């Protein structure tokens, strides 16, 4: 069954949303988030303030990117249910980053510079940090839902799935912060894979290859069936 293609109206709406957000992030980056008004964003984008609010209900929403959440949830849902949770979630995080900035798949790639600007704004602006935490909680819940836990899942198993998802997102946040600090010099999917490997050892095996066709510099070790960090005494010398 083929996926439904977006209508002309949907494409136009997406295009308008993209233009508004690009102008907003540029103005926020150049002049500071707190000093730029929504009216100024609207003027720069060539639309009315009402149109801006129709696409972005709050000023904070202008800096948030909704593509990653959709991609991650879709990839988690498509992953084998027999795999450990951290492998399903970790693989989805790496794959989604690859699609977003690597021109792979059907989802339009996002400019690395745009992503970097959004990250820096969220790190440096208190109001955006709070909004980012809200979006991370929503992403965590979307991932847990995408895991497809049935009604027979025990309360403890659901708790462990939530904890594992939260740990994966924490590793991704560390990778995103380093990526922003390094001004995007290292490929984001590689950084996420390395952060996951540092957190979980050989539990997460994403199979990700960088743009040159090689494995990430750190290597992601072979799969392990257990959901636990690797103990230091178990590491090979």
CSV table of C-alpha atoms in Angstrom, one decimal:
chain,number,residue,atom,x,y,z
A,1,UNK,CA,0.0,0.0,0.0
A,2,UNK,CA,1.5,3.3,-1.1
A,3,UNK,CA,1.6,6.3,1.3
A,4,UNK,CA,-0.7,9.2,0.6
A,5,UNK,CA,1.1,12.1,-1.0
A,6,UNK,CA,0.5,15.5,0.5
A,7,UNK,CA,-2.0,17.7,-1.3
A,8,UNK,CA,-1.1,21.0,-2.9
A,9,UNK,CA,-2.6,22.8,0.1
A,10,UNK,CA,-0.6,20.7,2.5
A,11,UNK,CA,2.6,21.4,0.6
A,12,UNK,CA,1.8,25.2,0.6
A,13,UNK,CA,1.1,25.1,4.3
A,14,UNK,CA,4.4,23.3,5.0
A,15,UNK,CA,6.3,25.8,2.8
A,16,UNK,CA,4.8,28.8,4.6
A,17,UNK,CA,5.6,27.2,8.0
A,18,UNK,CA,9.2,26.6,6.9
A,19,UNK,CA,9.7,30.2,5.6
A,20,UNK,CA,8.3,31.6,8.8
A,21,UNK,CA,10.5,29.5,11.0
A,22,UNK,CA,13.7,30.2,9.0
A,23,UNK,CA,13.1,33.9,9.3
A,24,UNK,CA,12.4,33.6,13.0
A,25,UNK,CA,15.5,31.6,13.8
A,26,UNK,CA,17.6,34.0,11.7
A,27,UNK,CA,16.3,37.0,13.6
A,28,UNK,CA,16.6,35.3,17.0
A,29,UNK,CA,20.2,34.4,16.2
A,30,UNK,CA,21.2,37.8,14.9
A,31,UNK,CA,19.4,40.0,17.5
A,32,UNK,CA,18.5,37.8,20.4
A,33,UNK,CA,15.3,35.8,21.1
A,34,UNK,CA,13.9,38.2,23.7
A,35,UNK,CA,14.3,41.4,21.6
A,36,UNK,CA,12.5,40.1,18.5
A,37,UNK,CA,8.7,40.3,18.4
A,38,UNK,CA,6.3,38.0,16.6
A,39,UNK,CA,5.2,41.0,14.5
A,40,UNK,CA,8.8,41.4,13.3
A,41,UNK,CA,9.0,37.8,12.4
A,42,UNK,CA,5.8,38.1,10.4
A,43,UNK,CA,7.1,41.2,8.6
A,44,UNK,CA,10.3,39.4,7.6
A,45,UNK,CA,8.4,36.4,6.4
A,46,UNK,CA,5.9,38.5,4.4
A,47,UNK,CA,2.9,37.2,6.3
A,48,UNK,CA,0.5,38.5,9.0
A,49,UNK,CA,1.1,38.0,12.7
A,50,UNK,CA,-2.2,36.0,12.7
A,51,UNK,CA,-0.6,33.6,10.1
A,52,UNK,CA,2.4,33.1,12.3
A,53,UNK,CA,0.2,32.2,15.3
A,54,UNK,CA,-1.8,29.9,13.2
A,55,UNK,CA,1.3,27.9,12.4
A,56,UNK,CA,3.1,28.5,15.7
A,57,UNK,CA,0.7,29.0,18.7
A,58,UNK,CA,3.5,30.4,20.9
A,59,UNK,CA,6.8,32.3,20.2
A,60,UNK,CA,8.7,29.4,21.7
A,61,UNK,CA,7.3,27.1,19.1
A,62,UNK,CA,9.1,29.0,16.4
A,63,UNK,CA,12.4,27.4,17.5
A,64,UNK,CA,11.1,23.9,17.9
A,65,UNK,CA,11.4,21.4,15.1
A,66,UNK,CA,8.7,18.7,14.9
A,67,UNK,CA,10.3,16.5,12.2
A,68,UNK,CA,12.6,14.6,14.5
A,69,UNK,CA,9.8,13.5,16.8
A,70,UNK,CA,7.7,12.1,14.0
A,71,UNK,CA,10.7,10.3,12.4
A,72,UNK,CA,11.9,8.8,15.6
A,73,UNK,CA,8.4,7.5,16.5
A,74,UNK,CA,7.9,6.0,13.1
A,75,UNK,CA,11.3,4.2,13.2
A,76,UNK,CA,10.7,2.9,16.7
A,77,UNK,CA,7.4,1.5,15.6
A,78,UNK,CA,9.0,-0.1,12.5
A,79,UNK,CA,11.8,-1.8,14.6
A,80,UNK,CA,11.5,-5.5,15.6
A,81,UNK,CA,9.7,-5.9,18.9
A,82,UNK,CA,12.1,-8.7,19.8
A,83,UNK,CA,15.0,-6.3,20.1
A,84,UNK,CA,16.0,-4.7,23.4
A,85,UNK,CA,14.3,-1.4,24.0
A,86,UNK,CA,17.6,0.5,24.0
A,87,UNK,CA,18.5,-0.9,20.6
A,88,UNK,CA,15.1,-0.1,19.2
A,89,UNK,CA,15.2,3.5,20.5
A,90,UNK,CA,18.9,4.1,20.0
A,91,UNK,CA,18.7,2.8,16.4
A,92,UNK,CA,15.8,5.1,15.7
A,93,UNK,CA,17.6,8.1,17.1
A,94,UNK,CA,20.6,7.5,14.9
A,95,UNK,CA,18.5,6.8,11.8
A,96,UNK,CA,16.4,9.8,12.3
A,97,UNK,CA,19.4,12.1,12.6
A,98,UNK,CA,20.8,10.5,9.4
A,99,UNK,CA,17.6,11.2,7.5
A,100,UNK,CA,17.3,14.8,8.8
A,101,UNK,CA,20.8,15.9,7.8
A,102,UNK,CA,21.9,13.3,5.4
A,103,UNK,CA,19.4,13.6,2.5
A,104,UNK,CA,18.2,10.1,3.0
A,105,UNK,CA,14.6,8.8,2.8
A,106,UNK,CA,11.5,10.7,1.8
A,107,UNK,CA,11.5,13.3,4.6
A,108,UNK,CA,13.1,16.5,3.4
A,109,UNK,CA,16.5,17.1,5.0
A,110,UNK,CA,17.0,20.0,7.3
A,111,UNK,CA,19.9,22.4,7.0
A,112,UNK,CA,22.6,21.6,9.5
A,113,UNK,CA,23.1,25.3,10.1
A,114,UNK,CA,19.4,25.7,10.9
A,115,UNK,CA,19.6,22.8,13.4
A,116,UNK,CA,22.7,24.3,15.0
A,117,UNK,CA,21.1,27.7,15.3
A,118,UNK,CA,18.0,26.2,16.9
A,119,UNK,CA,20.1,24.2,19.4
A,120,UNK,CA,22.2,27.2,20.4
A,121,UNK,CA,19.0,29.2,21.0
A,122,UNK,CA,17.5,26.5,23.2
A,123,UNK,CA,20.7,26.2,25.2
A,124,UNK,CA,21.2,30.0,25.7
A,125,UNK,CA,17.5,31.1,26.3
A,126,UNK,CA,15.9,30.2,29.6
A,127,UNK,CA,12.3,30.3,28.2
A,128,UNK,CA,13.3,28.0,25.4
A,129,UNK,CA,15.1,25.6,27.7
A,130,UNK,CA,11.9,25.1,29.6
A,131,UNK,CA,9.9,24.6,26.4
A,132,UNK,CA,12.6,22.1,25.2
A,133,UNK,CA,12.1,20.0,28.4
A,134,UNK,CA,8.4,19.9,27.7
A,135,UNK,CA,9.0,18.7,24.1
A,136,UNK,CA,11.5,16.1,25.4
A,137,UNK,CA,8.8,14.7,27.7
A,138,UNK,CA,6.4,14.6,24.8
A,139,UNK,CA,9.0,12.8,22.7
A,140,UNK,CA,9.6,10.3,25.4
A,141,UNK,CA,5.9,9.5,25.6
A,142,UNK,CA,5.6,9.2,21.8
A,143,UNK,CA,8.5,6.8,21.8
A,144,UNK,CA,7.0,4.6,24.5
A,145,UNK,CA,3.7,4.6,22.7
A,146,UNK,CA,5.5,3.6,19.5
A,147,UNK,CA,7.2,0.6,21.2
A,148,UNK,CA,3.7,-1.0,21.1
A,149,UNK,CA,3.5,-2.3,24.6
A,150,UNK,CA,0.3,-4.2,24.9
A,151,UNK,CA,-2.2,-4.3,27.7
A,152,UNK,CA,-0.6,-7.4,29.1
A,153,UNK,CA,2.7,-5.6,29.8
A,154,UNK,CA,3.4,-5.5,33.5
A,155,UNK,CA,3.7,-2.2,35.3
A,156,UNK,CA,7.4,-2.9,36.0
A,157,UNK,CA,8.1,-3.7,32.3
A,158,UNK,CA,6.5,-0.4,31.3
A,159,UNK,CA,8.5,1.4,33.9
A,160,UNK,CA,11.7,-0.1,32.6
A,161,UNK,CA,10.8,0.9,29.0
A,162,UNK,CA,10.2,4.5,30.1
A,163,UNK,CA,13.6,4.5,32.0
A,164,UNK,CA,15.4,3.0,29.0
A,165,UNK,CA,13.9,5.6,26.6
A,166,UNK,CA,14.7,8.4,29.0
A,167,UNK,CA,18.4,7.2,29.2
A,168,UNK,CA,18.6,7.1,25.4
A,169,UNK,CA,17.3,10.6,25.1
A,170,UNK,CA,19.8,11.8,27.7
A,171,UNK,CA,22.6,10.3,25.6
A,172,UNK,CA,21.2,12.0,22.5
A,173,UNK,CA,21.1,15.3,24.4
A,174,UNK,CA,24.7,15.0,25.3
A,175,UNK,CA,25.5,14.3,21.6
A,176,UNK,CA,23.5,17.3,20.5
A,177,UNK,CA,25.2,19.6,23.0
A,178,UNK,CA,28.7,18.5,21.8
A,179,UNK,CA,27.6,18.9,18.1
A,180,UNK,CA,26.6,22.5,18.8
A,181,UNK,CA,29.8,23.2,20.7
A,182,UNK,CA,31.8,21.9,17.9
A,183,UNK,CA,29.8,23.8,15.3
A,184,UNK,CA,28.8,20.7,13.5
A,185,UNK,CA,32.3,19.5,12.7
A,186,UNK,CA,31.5,15.9,13.6
A,187,UNK,CA,28.6,14.1,11.9
A,188,UNK,CA,25.6,14.1,14.3
A,189,UNK,CA,24.6,10.5,13.7
A,190,UNK,CA,28.1,9.4,14.7
A,191,UNK,CA,28.0,11.5,17.8
A,192,UNK,CA,24.7,10.0,18.8
A,193,UNK,CA,26.0,6.5,18.2
A,194,UNK,CA,29.1,7.2,20.3
A,195,UNK,CA,27.0,8.6,23.1
A,196,UNK,CA,24.8,5.5,23.1
A,197,UNK,CA,27.8,3.2,23.1
A,198,UNK,CA,29.3,5.1,26.0
A,199,UNK,CA,26.1,4.7,27.9
A,200,UNK,CA,25.1,1.1,27.1
A,201,UNK,CA,28.2,-0.5,25.7
A,202,UNK,CA,27.4,-3.4,23.3
A,203,UNK,CA,23.7,-3.3,23.9
A,204,UNK,CA,23.1,-0.8,21.2
A,205,UNK,CA,24.2,-1.8,17.7
A,206,UNK,CA,22.8,0.6,15.1
A,207,UNK,CA,24.7,-0.5,12.1
A,208,UNK,CA,25.1,3.2,11.2
A,209,UNK,CA,27.7,4.2,8.6
A,210,UNK,CA,28.8,7.7,8.1
A,211,UNK,CA,28.7,9.5,4.8
A,212,UNK,CA,32.0,8.0,3.6
A,213,UNK,CA,30.5,4.5,4.0
A,214,UNK,CA,32.5,3.6,7.1
A,215,UNK,CA,31.5,2.7,10.6
A,216,UNK,CA,31.6,5.5,13.2
A,217,UNK,CA,35.0,6.3,14.6
A,218,UNK,CA,34.3,4.9,18.0
A,219,UNK,CA,32.7,1.7,16.7
A,220,UNK,CA,29.4,0.3,17.9
A,221,UNK,CA,30.0,-3.1,19.3
A,222,UNK,CA,28.1,-6.3,18.4
A,223,UNK,CA,24.6,-6.9,19.7
A,224,UNK,CA,23.9,-8.1,23.2
A,225,UNK,CA,20.5,-9.4,24.4
A,226,UNK,CA,20.6,-7.8,27.8
A,227,UNK,CA,19.2,-4.4,28.8
A,228,UNK,CA,22.0,-3.1,31.0
A,229,UNK,CA,25.1,-0.9,30.9
A,230,UNK,CA,28.4,-2.9,30.5
A,231,UNK,CA,30.2,-3.4,33.8
A,232,UNK,CA,33.8,-2.2,33.7
A,233,UNK,CA,35.1,-5.7,34.7
A,234,UNK,CA,33.5,-7.1,31.6
A,235,UNK,CA,35.3,-4.9,29.1
A,236,UNK,CA,38.0,-6.5,27.1
A,237,UNK,CA,41.5,-5.2,27.7
